[in-house]
Each structure stands twice: as C-alpha cells, then as structure tokens.
Amino acid sequence: MKKLYLPLLMTLVVVLSSCSKKMGELSSDYFTVTPQVLEAVGGKVPATINGKFPEKYFNKKAVVEVTPVLRWEGGEAKGQSATFQGEKVEGNDQAISYKMGGSYTMKTSFDYVPEMAKSELYLEFKATIGKKVVTIPAVKVADGVISTSEMVAQTLSSANPANGDDAFQRIIKEKHDAQIMFLIQQANVRASELKTAKAFGEEVKNVNDAVNKKITDIEISAYASPDGGLDLNTALAEKRQDNTAQVISRDLKKKKIEANVDTKYQAEDWEGFQELVSKSNIQDKELILRVLSMYSDPEQREQEIKNISSVYKTLADEILPQLRRSRLTLNYEIIGKSDEEIAKLADTDASQLNLEELLYAATLTNDAAKKEAIYNKAAQNYPNDYRAFNNLGKLAYQAGQYDKAESYFKKALSIKANAPEANMNLGLIALSKGDKEAAANYLGKASGSKELNEAMGNLYIEQGQYDKAVSSFGDTKTNSAALAQILAKDYNKAKTTLSSIEKPDAYTDYLTAVLGARTNNSSMVISSLKSAVAKDQSLAKKAASDLEFSKYFTNADFMEIIK
C-alpha cells in the first residue's frame, strides 16, 4: 500500500506574544488511507485515515477539528470529525506535543449513494488558536468509490425465485387389507369367513377391471397365537396359510384374474401380541410388556405371562383370538394421466385436472406465456391454494416485473401466511429495493424453501459478509453467486461460475470484465465489456466511471467501447 504522510496540520507554531503567524497550505504527504481507493461494503463506504503531526507543528494553544468529506459532482457527505488540541489547551481531546508531534487514526464511514462512484475523499480543517480562526485549505487524500458490491441489485434479476411445487404422482401405490379369522387350534376356513374372502375377491376384480389401476401382487400372511407348543403352532400357521391360499386362488381362477400370490406364515405372532396389548386397557399391561422385553425364548415368555393369573383370562378372551388369522393384502398401483393427456387438458379443459395435475402441467412447457396461462387457470379453479399465485409471481419476477411479482407473492401469503416460498420471494423483492431489514425478516420465515440458501447469499452480499455469501451460494450458477466470489476474491471459482451460467446476460459479461480487470487479463476486460455494452448500452456510462477499470481509462479499445 502506498504510504502517504499528509500533514493534518500545517505549522501551528505561534509565538506566545502573537497569534498572527501565517499558516501555509497542507500537503498530502502525511496521510495514509485504507483502502487507497474507497469501496462500498454492505451499503457503507468505510475508510481508515492514519495521520502524522510533525515535530514543532502543533501550537500549544491550538485546537484543530478534522472532518473527512466525500465529494462528488453535485453533492458531498461528511464523516465523523476528530478534534485535537495543543498541550496548553484544557479539554478531553487528543493532545499533540509541540516538540514531538504525534500520530492519530480516524475511522469513518459514509452511507453509499450511486453518485459516489466518481468521487474524492478530502479532509477539511477548522483550526483555532485562542479566539482566532485559522483557515486551512482542504486536502484530497483518496479516490472513490468502487461500487461493485452494489451490483447485487442488478444481479438479483438472475436469482432463482422459489417455486410452489406440485405433489403430482403418476403412480400411486395403494393397498387393500382383509382378515380371515380362525378358531383356536383350527385351520379350516369357516363359512362365515368365506364372506370376507368373497368381498376381498370383489375388490381384486374392481382393481383389475379399472383402466387406471394395476395389481402388483396379493400377499397372504398366516399366524398362530403365541399360546400352545411351538410345533403345534407352526403346523397350525402353515395349514392356515395353505387353506387361505386355496380359497383365494380358486376365486381368482373363477374371475379369470392373473395375479401373483405370495404366501408366508408365522408360528407365533409375538409382535402382533405386543401391539394389541400396548393399545389395550388391560390391567397390568405394563407388566406384560416388561415380560416381553425381558425374555426372548417363546416358551419362557408364555409361561411368565400365564403366571400373571389376574390377566391371563382376559388375554385369552380378548387378545389371543385376534391373532389366529390370515391377513390378505392386495397391493396395486393407481396410474395417473400421461404427460400428453395432462398437457392437452390443461390447454382445452383444465376442469378435468385436479390441482396437482394442473400445477404439474406448467412444468411440461418452457414457454413462459403458456406457464402463466396454466397458473391463471389453477388460481381460478383452486383459489384457496397459494402455489399458483406464488408461481405467477415467480414468472413476473423473471420477466423483471417486480411490482407485479410482489403483488402475487403477497396474495400467496394472504392465503398461507407461513408459505416458505412466498416469504423467500418477498425477501428477494425487498433486496431489490435495498431494504435489508425487511429481506432478513422475510427470509427468516422461509425455512423449507429449496432456494433459501441462494437467497441468503444475496442478503449476505448486501450485508458485506462475502465469505458467508460464497458458502451460502454453494454451486449455484448465477450472477449473484459470481459477484460474491469476486468480492471474496475467489477469482477461480468466479470464472467457473460465470462461464456456467445457463442464460448469460449483460451483467454476466460486465462481471466477467470486472474479473478480467482484477486478474490483469486485458483481453477478457475488452471482449467482455464490449459484449455487455452491446446488450445494455447503459453499461457504457457505468464503465466510464467504474474504478474497477481505472487502469483502462487511457486504453484506446476501452475508450472506444464506452464512448
């Protein structure tokens, strides 16, 4: 960094008998300003000014107020003043020795406005010796302002608003269950249970005959209750499986239905026993459940439970009979409309589509006008769902119609106040207006939105937290992500991001030119800036005063582009 010692103060040596000594004009050789070229960070323009008072300069009775002033054509902004006093002045300001001189540091900050892009930092002085005011000319100490961070308002146009996704499923898995019950130690399917089997068969036929349904398989699971010997229960469960399978297979053959039938049996249904007990109001059920957790051997479990004589009869009457069964399960799929059918109906008769199908229809086209027409139909047919309004707002945002987008997003929130997508999108709108507080508030309510990290990246840029912004963007390929990487000086990643943006615009090219300037790649600067200006002529004026390109202000190719 160039070292500039700027005399904050000219010689203030005044003889005790006279206060009329003439003060000379100050030089800029006694100051250092960091950064040398001022830069906007988080909406502020910070600067640190280090000054030195030479020996025998500061009059012992002098008081000097120093004020940083950022000047531009048509305006100025004043920073925080600092006051210094001579050794014989009574006061609480920093005292400066006449004989030794002294150094000081001033920190100041200005609220950024676009006019500052072409500005200069001056120090203004107000000096008094006793009652006499001494005029000291202002001194220029730095140039400013690099305003690349403020481009987030423009790069937001490439941000990805959150979408209210559909829940459309072309194939929905369903099942239908029934149970055939058996008497204790019996495996024959009784006449009363044949009615259950017949009703199950009718459901199988209905599914088989439906044009939009397809049978996956039929499961038969047979069980015995966990009382009695293991060998007896094994044979009993297996027999129940076989008898049930015969009944079902016979019915399928009669109805001419081809379906895969999977069978299995379980000798002692301890899992079912535990479930039924835990849901019951049986006395001492906690004791029974404790027995089940303590013992794994089936015979020991059965004996311990029988020892609880106070409840065993209740178990035998209410729980065990429910475990003597064969469970029938029909697994099938409901097959939704094809993409072609959905797209056609969305265009011709949207009333035949449910909400999820209609929202899904919008994903089948890349035509923004068609998407808008579909979402309008969804909003009309299903006005109590926020997603269509949110997605209409997304389309408006992507078209640069922020006021229209904001209106749709607020409509979405009026339907569902905690809708994460609409909150996130209103956060983007707030950022586009420079309202960081409102943006943070909206984004704080957007948990669950897939695009939230990207939106937070934009907020972090606005807040001047560039490393956090880079981390939040991750592998997102947008202008804002590249901007964060440039500001964080991760130039390799920025180059990869800019070259990977799907639809590069004028600001993509402009950022590439900035990257070229920061990496001393003159060909990148010229070619990218030429492309940017060809897409957006207003960028020529921006480049003409953009201190990112200060080294090119005398370059013939650069001047030809911005003229």
Coordinates of C-alpha atoms in Angstrom, one line a residue:
M1 CA 0.0 0.0 0.0
K2 CA 1.3 3.4 -1.0
K3 CA 2.4 5.4 2.1
L4 CA 1.0 8.9 2.1
Y5 CA 2.1 11.1 5.0
L6 CA -0.3 14.1 4.9
P7 CA 0.2 16.9 7.3
L8 CA -3.1 17.1 9.0
L9 CA -2.0 20.3 10.1
M10 CA 0.4 22.9 8.9
T11 CA 2.8 24.6 11.2
L12 CA 0.8 26.0 14.1
V13 CA 3.8 27.5 15.8
V14 CA 2.7 30.7 17.3
V15 CA 4.8 32.9 19.4
L16 CA 3.4 33.5 22.8
S17 CA 3.3 37.2 22.2
S18 CA 1.5 37.0 18.9
C19 CA -1.3 34.8 17.4
S20 CA -1.0 36.2 13.8
K21 CA 1.6 33.8 12.4
K22 CA 0.5 32.8 8.8
M23 CA -0.4 29.2 8.2
G24 CA 0.7 27.5 4.9
E25 CA -1.2 25.2 2.6
L26 CA -1.2 21.5 3.7
S27 CA 0.4 18.8 1.6
S28 CA -0.9 15.2 1.1
D29 CA 2.3 13.6 2.2
Y30 CA 1.4 13.0 5.8
F31 CA -1.6 10.6 5.4
T32 CA -2.3 7.0 4.6
V33 CA -5.8 6.0 3.7
T34 CA -7.0 2.4 3.8
P35 CA -8.2 1.3 1.3
Q36 CA -6.3 3.6 -1.2
V37 CA -9.4 3.5 -3.4
L38 CA -12.6 3.5 -1.4
E39 CA -15.0 0.7 -1.8
A40 CA -18.7 0.2 -0.9
V41 CA -19.2 -2.7 1.6
G42 CA -22.7 -3.6 2.8
G43 CA -24.1 -0.2 1.7
K44 CA -21.4 1.7 3.5
V45 CA -18.1 3.3 2.4
P46 CA -15.6 2.7 5.2
A47 CA -12.2 4.4 5.4
T48 CA -9.3 4.4 7.9
I49 CA -7.2 7.5 7.9
N50 CA -3.7 7.5 9.5
G51 CA -2.2 10.9 10.0
K52 CA 1.0 12.3 11.5
F53 CA 1.7 15.6 13.1
P54 CA 5.4 16.5 12.5
E55 CA 7.6 17.9 15.3
K56 CA 7.2 21.6 16.2
Y57 CA 4.0 22.0 14.1
F58 CA 1.2 21.8 16.6
N59 CA 0.8 25.1 18.5
K60 CA 0.4 24.6 22.2
K61 CA -2.8 26.7 22.3
A62 CA -4.3 25.3 19.0
V63 CA -7.5 23.3 18.6
V64 CA -8.0 21.6 15.2
E65 CA -11.1 19.8 14.1
V66 CA -10.6 17.4 11.1
T67 CA -13.6 16.2 9.1
P68 CA -13.5 13.6 6.3
V69 CA -15.7 14.7 3.4
L70 CA -16.5 12.6 0.3
R71 CA -17.2 14.9 -2.6
W72 CA -18.8 14.2 -6.0
E73 CA -20.3 16.4 -8.6
G74 CA -23.4 18.0 -7.2
G75 CA -23.0 16.7 -3.6
E76 CA -20.9 15.6 -0.7
A77 CA -21.2 13.5 2.5
K78 CA -19.4 14.3 5.8
G79 CA -17.9 11.7 8.0
Q80 CA -17.2 11.7 11.8
S81 CA -14.9 14.6 12.9
A82 CA -12.0 14.2 15.2
T83 CA -10.6 17.1 17.3
F84 CA -7.0 17.6 18.5
Q85 CA -5.6 20.1 21.0
G86 CA -2.3 21.6 21.9
E87 CA -0.5 21.0 25.2
K88 CA -1.8 24.1 26.9
V89 CA -5.5 23.6 25.9
E90 CA -7.8 22.4 28.7
G91 CA -10.0 19.7 27.3
N92 CA -10.5 16.0 26.7
D93 CA -9.4 15.7 23.1
Q94 CA -6.3 14.0 21.9
A95 CA -3.3 16.2 22.9
I96 CA -0.5 16.7 20.4
S97 CA 3.0 17.5 21.6
Y98 CA 4.5 20.6 20.1
K99 CA 8.1 19.3 20.4
M100 CA 7.5 15.6 19.5
G101 CA 4.5 15.9 17.2
G102 CA 2.2 12.8 17.1
S103 CA 0.2 10.3 15.1
Y104 CA -3.5 9.5 15.0
T105 CA -6.0 7.2 13.4
M106 CA -9.5 8.2 12.2
K107 CA -12.2 5.7 11.2
T108 CA -15.1 6.9 9.2
S109 CA -17.9 5.6 7.1
F110 CA -20.4 7.1 4.6
D111 CA -23.8 5.8 3.5
Y112 CA -23.3 4.8 -0.1
V113 CA -25.2 6.6 -2.9
P114 CA -24.6 5.8 -6.6
E115 CA -23.2 9.3 -7.3
M116 CA -20.2 8.3 -5.1
A117 CA -18.9 6.0 -7.9
K118 CA -16.9 9.0 -9.1
S119 CA -15.8 10.9 -6.0
E120 CA -12.8 12.0 -4.0
L121 CA -12.1 12.0 -0.2
Y122 CA -11.0 15.2 1.3
L123 CA -10.1 16.3 4.8
E124 CA -11.5 19.6 5.9
F125 CA -9.9 21.6 8.8
K126 CA -11.2 24.0 11.3
A127 CA -8.3 25.5 13.3
T128 CA -8.5 28.0 16.2
I129 CA -5.7 29.5 18.3
G130 CA -7.4 31.1 21.2
K131 CA -10.2 33.1 19.7
K132 CA -8.6 33.4 16.3
V133 CA -9.9 31.2 13.5
V134 CA -7.2 30.0 11.1
T135 CA -8.3 28.8 7.6
I136 CA -6.5 25.7 6.3
P137 CA -7.4 24.5 2.7
A138 CA -9.0 21.1 2.4
V139 CA -6.7 18.3 1.2
K140 CA -7.5 15.4 -1.1
V141 CA -6.4 12.1 0.4
A142 CA -8.1 9.3 -1.6
D143 CA -10.3 8.5 -4.6
G144 CA -13.6 6.6 -4.6
V145 CA -15.7 4.6 -4.8
I146 CA -15.5 1.1 -6.2
S147 CA -19.2 0.1 -6.1
T148 CA -19.1 -3.5 -7.4
S149 CA -20.8 -4.8 -4.3
E150 CA -23.8 -2.6 -5.1
M151 CA -24.4 -4.5 -8.3
V152 CA -26.4 -7.1 -6.3
A153 CA -29.5 -5.0 -7.1
Q154 CA -28.9 -5.8 -10.7
T155 CA -27.6 -9.4 -10.4
L156 CA -30.8 -10.3 -8.4
S157 CA -32.5 -10.4 -11.8
S158 CA -30.8 -13.8 -12.3
A159 CA -31.8 -15.1 -8.9
N160 CA -34.0 -18.2 -8.7
P161 CA -37.3 -17.4 -7.0
A162 CA -38.8 -20.3 -5.0
N163 CA -41.4 -22.4 -6.8
G164 CA -44.6 -23.7 -5.3
D165 CA -44.0 -27.3 -6.4
D166 CA -46.8 -29.7 -7.3
A167 CA -47.3 -33.0 -5.5
F168 CA -48.3 -34.9 -8.7
Q169 CA -47.5 -38.6 -8.7
R170 CA -48.1 -40.6 -11.8
I171 CA -48.1 -43.9 -10.0
I172 CA -49.6 -44.0 -6.5
K173 CA -49.1 -47.2 -4.5
E174 CA -52.2 -48.4 -2.7
K175 CA -53.3 -51.5 -0.8
H176 CA -56.5 -53.1 0.5
D177 CA -56.4 -55.4 3.6
A178 CA -58.8 -58.0 5.0
Q179 CA -58.5 -60.7 7.6
I180 CA -59.8 -64.3 7.8
M181 CA -60.2 -65.4 11.4
F182 CA -59.8 -68.9 12.8
L183 CA -60.9 -70.7 15.9
I184 CA -58.4 -71.9 18.5
Q185 CA -56.3 -74.8 17.1
Q186 CA -58.3 -74.9 13.9
A187 CA -57.2 -74.1 10.3
N188 CA -60.3 -74.6 8.3
V189 CA -61.8 -71.5 6.6
R190 CA -65.3 -71.3 8.1
A191 CA -68.4 -70.4 6.0
S192 CA -68.6 -67.0 7.9
E193 CA -65.1 -66.2 6.8
L194 CA -65.8 -67.1 3.2
K195 CA -67.8 -63.9 3.0
T196 CA -64.7 -62.0 3.9
A197 CA -62.8 -63.8 1.2
K198 CA -65.5 -63.2 -1.3
A199 CA -65.6 -59.4 -0.5
F200 CA -61.8 -59.3 -0.9
G201 CA -62.1 -61.1 -4.3
E202 CA -64.6 -58.4 -5.4
E203 CA -62.2 -55.7 -4.6
V204 CA -59.5 -57.5 -6.5
K205 CA -61.8 -57.7 -9.5
N206 CA -62.6 -54.0 -9.3
V207 CA -59.0 -53.1 -9.3
N208 CA -58.2 -55.5 -12.1
D209 CA -61.0 -54.1 -14.3
A210 CA -60.1 -50.4 -13.7
V211 CA -58.3 -48.8 -16.6
N212 CA -56.1 -46.7 -14.4
K213 CA -55.2 -49.4 -11.8
K214 CA -52.8 -52.3 -11.9
I215 CA -52.4 -55.2 -9.5
T216 CA -48.9 -55.6 -8.2
D217 CA -49.4 -58.8 -6.1
I218 CA -51.5 -60.4 -3.4
E219 CA -50.0 -61.3 0.0
I220 CA -51.3 -64.0 2.3
S221 CA -49.7 -64.0 5.8
A222 CA -51.0 -66.6 8.2
Y223 CA -50.4 -66.6 12.0
A224 CA -51.0 -68.6 15.2
S225 CA -51.4 -67.0 18.6
P226 CA -48.5 -67.4 21.0
D227 CA -50.2 -70.0 23.2
G228 CA -49.6 -73.7 23.0
G229 CA -46.5 -75.5 21.8
L230 CA -44.2 -74.2 19.1
D231 CA -44.5 -77.3 16.9
L232 CA -48.3 -77.2 17.1
N233 CA -48.4 -73.6 16.3
T234 CA -46.0 -74.0 13.4
A235 CA -48.1 -76.7 11.8
L236 CA -51.3 -74.7 12.5
A237 CA -50.0 -71.5 10.9
E238 CA -48.8 -73.3 7.9
K239 CA -52.1 -75.1 7.4
R240 CA -54.0 -71.8 7.7
Q241 CA -51.7 -70.3 5.0
D242 CA -52.4 -73.2 2.7
N243 CA -56.2 -73.2 3.2
T244 CA -56.4 -69.5 2.7
A245 CA -54.3 -69.6 -0.4
Q246 CA -56.6 -72.3 -1.9
V247 CA -59.7 -70.1 -1.3
I248 CA -58.1 -67.0 -2.9
S249 CA -56.6 -68.9 -5.8
R250 CA -59.9 -70.6 -6.5
D251 CA -61.7 -67.3 -6.6
L252 CA -59.0 -65.7 -8.8
K253 CA -59.3 -68.5 -11.3
K254 CA -63.1 -68.2 -11.3
K255 CA -62.9 -64.5 -12.0
K256 CA -60.1 -65.1 -14.7
I257 CA -57.7 -62.8 -12.9
E258 CA -54.0 -63.4 -13.2
A259 CA -52.1 -62.1 -10.1
N260 CA -49.0 -63.2 -8.3
V261 CA -49.9 -64.6 -4.8
D262 CA -47.1 -64.5 -2.2
T263 CA -47.7 -66.7 0.9
K264 CA -45.9 -66.9 4.3
Y265 CA -46.7 -68.0 7.8
Q266 CA -45.5 -67.2 11.3
A267 CA -45.8 -69.8 14.0
E268 CA -46.3 -67.4 17.0
D269 CA -47.2 -63.8 16.5
W270 CA -45.5 -62.2 19.4
E271 CA -45.1 -58.9 17.5
G272 CA -48.9 -58.7 17.0
F273 CA -49.5 -59.7 20.6
Q274 CA -47.3 -56.9 21.8
E275 CA -49.0 -54.4 19.6
L276 CA -52.5 -55.4 20.7
V277 CA -51.5 -55.4 24.4
S278 CA -49.9 -51.9 24.1
K279 CA -53.1 -50.5 22.6
S280 CA -55.4 -52.2 25.1
N281 CA -56.7 -51.1 28.6
I282 CA -55.8 -54.5 30.1
Q283 CA -54.9 -54.4 33.8
D284 CA -51.1 -54.9 34.4
K285 CA -50.4 -54.4 30.7
E286 CA -47.1 -52.7 31.6
L287 CA -46.1 -55.8 33.4
I288 CA -46.9 -57.9 30.4
L289 CA -44.9 -55.7 28.1
R290 CA -42.0 -55.8 30.6
V291 CA -42.1 -59.7 30.4
L292 CA -41.9 -59.5 26.6
S293 CA -38.8 -57.2 26.8
M294 CA -37.1 -59.4 29.4
Y295 CA -37.4 -62.8 27.8
S296 CA -36.8 -63.8 24.2
D297 CA -37.5 -67.5 24.5
P298 CA -41.1 -68.2 23.3
E299 CA -41.9 -70.9 25.9
Q300 CA -40.5 -68.8 28.8
R301 CA -42.5 -65.8 27.6
E302 CA -45.7 -67.9 27.5
Q303 CA -45.1 -69.3 31.0
E304 CA -44.3 -66.0 32.6
I305 CA -47.4 -64.4 31.1
K306 CA -49.5 -67.4 32.3
N307 CA -48.1 -66.8 35.8
I308 CA -49.8 -63.4 35.8
S309 CA -53.0 -65.2 36.6
S310 CA -55.0 -62.0 37.2
V311 CA -54.9 -61.0 33.5
Y312 CA -54.4 -64.3 31.6
K313 CA -58.1 -65.0 31.2
T314 CA -58.6 -61.5 29.7
L315 CA -55.7 -62.2 27.3
A316 CA -57.2 -65.5 26.3
D317 CA -60.6 -63.9 25.7
E318 CA -59.7 -60.6 24.1
I319 CA -56.2 -60.6 22.7
L320 CA -55.3 -64.1 21.6
P321 CA -58.3 -64.7 19.3
Q322 CA -57.3 -61.7 17.2
L323 CA -54.0 -63.3 16.4
R324 CA -55.5 -66.5 14.9
R325 CA -55.8 -65.2 11.4
S326 CA -54.7 -65.0 7.8
R327 CA -54.1 -61.4 6.6
L328 CA -54.9 -60.7 3.0
T329 CA -53.3 -57.7 1.3
L330 CA -54.0 -56.6 -2.2
N331 CA -51.1 -54.3 -3.5
Y332 CA -51.9 -52.2 -6.5
E333 CA -50.9 -49.0 -8.3
I334 CA -53.1 -46.1 -9.4
I335 CA -51.7 -44.9 -12.7
G336 CA -52.2 -41.2 -13.5
K337 CA -52.7 -39.4 -16.8
S338 CA -49.8 -39.3 -19.2
D339 CA -47.9 -36.1 -19.9
E340 CA -49.6 -35.8 -23.2
E341 CA -53.1 -36.1 -21.7
I342 CA -52.3 -33.6 -18.9
A343 CA -50.8 -31.0 -21.4
K344 CA -53.8 -31.3 -23.7
L345 CA -56.4 -31.0 -20.9
A346 CA -54.5 -28.0 -19.4
D347 CA -55.0 -26.3 -22.8
T348 CA -58.5 -27.5 -23.6
D349 CA -60.4 -28.3 -20.5
A350 CA -58.5 -27.6 -17.2
S351 CA -61.6 -28.5 -15.2
Q352 CA -60.8 -32.2 -15.8
L353 CA -57.5 -31.8 -14.0
N354 CA -57.0 -31.8 -10.2
L355 CA -54.8 -29.1 -8.7
E356 CA -51.6 -31.2 -8.6
E357 CA -52.1 -32.2 -12.2
L358 CA -52.7 -28.6 -13.2
L359 CA -49.6 -27.4 -11.4
Y360 CA -47.6 -30.3 -12.9
A361 CA -48.9 -29.3 -16.4
A362 CA -46.9 -26.0 -16.1
T363 CA -43.7 -27.9 -15.8
L364 CA -44.3 -29.6 -19.2
T365 CA -43.6 -26.4 -21.1
N366 CA -40.7 -23.9 -21.2
D367 CA -43.0 -21.2 -22.7
A368 CA -43.5 -18.5 -20.1
A369 CA -46.8 -17.4 -21.6
K370 CA -48.2 -21.0 -21.5
K371 CA -47.0 -21.4 -17.9
E372 CA -48.8 -18.2 -17.0
A373 CA -52.0 -19.3 -18.7
I374 CA -51.9 -22.6 -16.8
Y375 CA -51.2 -20.9 -13.4
N376 CA -54.0 -18.5 -14.0
K377 CA -56.4 -21.4 -14.6
A378 CA -55.1 -23.1 -11.4
A379 CA -55.6 -19.8 -9.4
Q380 CA -59.2 -19.6 -10.8
N381 CA -60.1 -23.2 -10.2
Y382 CA -58.3 -23.5 -6.8
P383 CA -58.3 -20.0 -5.3
N384 CA -57.6 -21.4 -1.8
D385 CA -54.2 -22.8 -2.7
Y386 CA -51.2 -20.3 -2.6
R387 CA -48.9 -22.1 -5.0
A388 CA -50.4 -20.8 -8.3
F389 CA -50.3 -17.2 -7.1
N390 CA -46.7 -17.7 -5.9
N391 CA -45.7 -19.2 -9.3
L392 CA -47.3 -16.4 -11.2
G393 CA -45.2 -14.1 -9.1
K394 CA -42.1 -16.1 -10.0
L395 CA -42.9 -15.6 -13.7
A396 CA -43.3 -11.9 -13.2
Y397 CA -40.1 -11.7 -11.3
Q398 CA -38.2 -13.5 -14.0
A399 CA -39.6 -11.0 -16.5
G400 CA -38.3 -8.1 -14.4
Q401 CA -41.8 -7.0 -13.4
Y402 CA -41.1 -6.7 -9.7
D403 CA -44.2 -4.7 -8.7
K404 CA -46.4 -7.3 -10.3
A405 CA -44.4 -10.1 -8.7
E406 CA -44.7 -8.5 -5.3
S407 CA -48.4 -8.3 -5.6
Y408 CA -48.7 -12.0 -6.5
F409 CA -46.4 -13.0 -3.6
K410 CA -48.4 -11.0 -1.1
K411 CA -51.6 -12.7 -2.4
A412 CA -50.0 -16.1 -1.8
L413 CA -49.1 -15.0 1.8
S414 CA -52.7 -13.9 2.3
I415 CA -53.8 -17.4 1.6
K416 CA -51.0 -19.1 3.7
A417 CA -49.1 -16.7 5.9
N418 CA -46.2 -19.1 6.6
A419 CA -45.8 -20.2 3.0
P420 CA -41.9 -20.5 2.8
E421 CA -41.8 -19.9 -1.0
A422 CA -43.7 -16.7 -0.9
N423 CA -41.8 -15.4 2.1
M424 CA -38.5 -16.2 0.4
N425 CA -39.6 -14.5 -2.8
L426 CA -40.7 -11.3 -1.0
G427 CA -37.2 -11.4 0.6
L428 CA -35.8 -11.1 -2.9
I429 CA -38.1 -8.3 -3.7
A430 CA -37.0 -6.5 -0.5
L431 CA -33.4 -7.0 -1.5
S432 CA -34.0 -5.5 -5.0
K433 CA -35.3 -2.4 -3.1
G434 CA -32.2 -2.3 -0.9
D435 CA -34.4 -3.0 2.2
K436 CA -32.1 -5.4 4.1
E437 CA -34.1 -5.4 7.3
A438 CA -37.3 -6.4 5.5
A439 CA -35.4 -9.0 3.5
A440 CA -33.9 -10.6 6.6
N441 CA -37.4 -10.7 8.2
Y442 CA -39.0 -12.5 5.1
L443 CA -36.1 -14.9 4.7
G444 CA -36.3 -15.8 8.4
K445 CA -39.8 -17.2 7.6
A446 CA -38.7 -19.1 4.5
S447 CA -37.3 -22.2 6.2
G448 CA -38.1 -25.2 4.0
S449 CA -37.7 -23.4 0.7
K450 CA -35.3 -25.2 -1.6
E451 CA -33.8 -22.0 -2.9
L452 CA -33.3 -20.4 0.6
N453 CA -29.5 -20.7 0.7
E454 CA -29.2 -18.8 -2.6
A455 CA -31.5 -16.1 -1.4
M456 CA -29.4 -15.8 1.8
G457 CA -26.3 -15.5 -0.3
N458 CA -27.8 -12.3 -1.8
L459 CA -28.6 -11.0 1.7
Y460 CA -25.1 -11.7 2.8
I461 CA -23.7 -9.7 -0.1
E462 CA -25.9 -6.7 0.9
Q463 CA -24.6 -7.1 4.4
G464 CA -21.0 -7.2 3.3
Q465 CA -20.4 -10.7 4.5
Y466 CA -18.8 -12.0 1.4
D467 CA -17.3 -15.3 2.6
K468 CA -20.7 -16.3 4.1
A469 CA -22.3 -15.4 0.8
V470 CA -20.0 -17.6 -1.1
S471 CA -20.7 -20.5 1.2
S472 CA -24.4 -20.0 1.1
F473 CA -24.5 -19.9 -2.7
G474 CA -22.6 -23.2 -2.9
D475 CA -22.5 -24.4 -6.5
T476 CA -25.3 -22.1 -7.7
K477 CA -24.5 -20.6 -11.1
T478 CA -25.9 -17.1 -11.1
N479 CA -24.6 -13.6 -11.5
S480 CA -25.1 -13.0 -7.7
A481 CA -23.0 -16.1 -6.9
A482 CA -20.2 -14.9 -9.2
L483 CA -20.5 -11.4 -7.6
A484 CA -20.0 -12.9 -4.2
Q485 CA -17.0 -14.9 -5.3
I486 CA -15.4 -11.8 -6.9
L487 CA -15.9 -9.7 -3.8
A488 CA -14.5 -12.5 -1.7
K489 CA -11.5 -12.6 -4.1
D490 CA -12.2 -16.2 -5.1
Y491 CA -11.5 -15.5 -8.7
N492 CA -11.0 -19.0 -10.0
K493 CA -14.4 -20.0 -8.7
A494 CA -16.0 -16.8 -10.1
K495 CA -14.6 -17.6 -13.5
T496 CA -16.1 -21.1 -13.4
T497 CA -19.5 -19.7 -12.3
L498 CA -19.6 -17.0 -14.9
S499 CA -18.8 -19.5 -17.7
S500 CA -21.5 -21.9 -16.5
I501 CA -24.5 -19.5 -16.2
E502 CA -27.2 -21.0 -18.4
K503 CA -28.6 -17.7 -19.8
P504 CA -25.8 -15.1 -19.6
D505 CA -27.0 -11.5 -19.8
A506 CA -25.3 -8.1 -19.9
Y507 CA -24.4 -8.2 -16.2
T508 CA -22.8 -11.7 -16.7
D509 CA -20.5 -10.1 -19.3
Y510 CA -19.9 -7.0 -17.1
L511 CA -18.9 -9.1 -14.1
T512 CA -16.6 -11.1 -16.4
A513 CA -15.0 -7.8 -17.4
V514 CA -14.5 -6.8 -13.7
L515 CA -13.0 -10.2 -13.1
G516 CA -10.6 -9.6 -16.0
A517 CA -9.6 -6.3 -14.5
R518 CA -8.9 -7.8 -11.1
T519 CA -6.8 -10.6 -12.6
N520 CA -4.9 -8.4 -15.1
N521 CA -6.5 -10.1 -18.1
S522 CA -6.9 -7.2 -20.5
S523 CA -8.4 -9.3 -23.4
M524 CA -11.1 -10.5 -21.0
V525 CA -11.9 -6.9 -20.0
I526 CA -12.2 -5.6 -23.5
S527 CA -14.1 -8.6 -25.1
S528 CA -16.5 -9.0 -22.1
L529 CA -17.2 -5.3 -21.7
K530 CA -17.8 -5.0 -25.5
S531 CA -20.4 -7.8 -25.2
A532 CA -22.0 -6.2 -22.1
V533 CA -22.5 -2.8 -23.7
A534 CA -23.8 -4.4 -26.9
K535 CA -26.6 -6.0 -24.7
D536 CA -27.2 -3.0 -22.5
Q537 CA -25.9 0.4 -23.7
S538 CA -26.3 2.0 -20.2
L539 CA -23.3 -0.1 -19.0
A540 CA -21.0 2.0 -21.1
K541 CA -21.7 5.0 -18.8
K542 CA -21.3 2.8 -15.7
A543 CA -17.9 1.5 -17.0
A544 CA -16.7 5.0 -17.8
S545 CA -16.7 5.9 -14.1
D546 CA -16.2 2.4 -12.6
L547 CA -12.9 2.4 -10.7
E548 CA -12.6 -1.3 -11.3
F549 CA -11.4 -0.2 -14.8
S550 CA -9.2 2.7 -13.7
K551 CA -6.1 1.2 -15.3
Y552 CA -8.0 1.2 -18.7
F553 CA -9.2 4.8 -18.7
T554 CA -6.4 5.6 -21.2
N555 CA -6.8 2.4 -23.2
A556 CA -7.9 3.1 -26.7
D557 CA -10.0 -0.1 -27.0
F558 CA -11.7 0.6 -23.7
M559 CA -12.4 4.2 -24.6
E560 CA -13.9 3.1 -28.0
I561 CA -16.4 0.9 -26.1
I562 CA -17.6 3.5 -23.6
K563 CA -17.8 6.5 -25.9

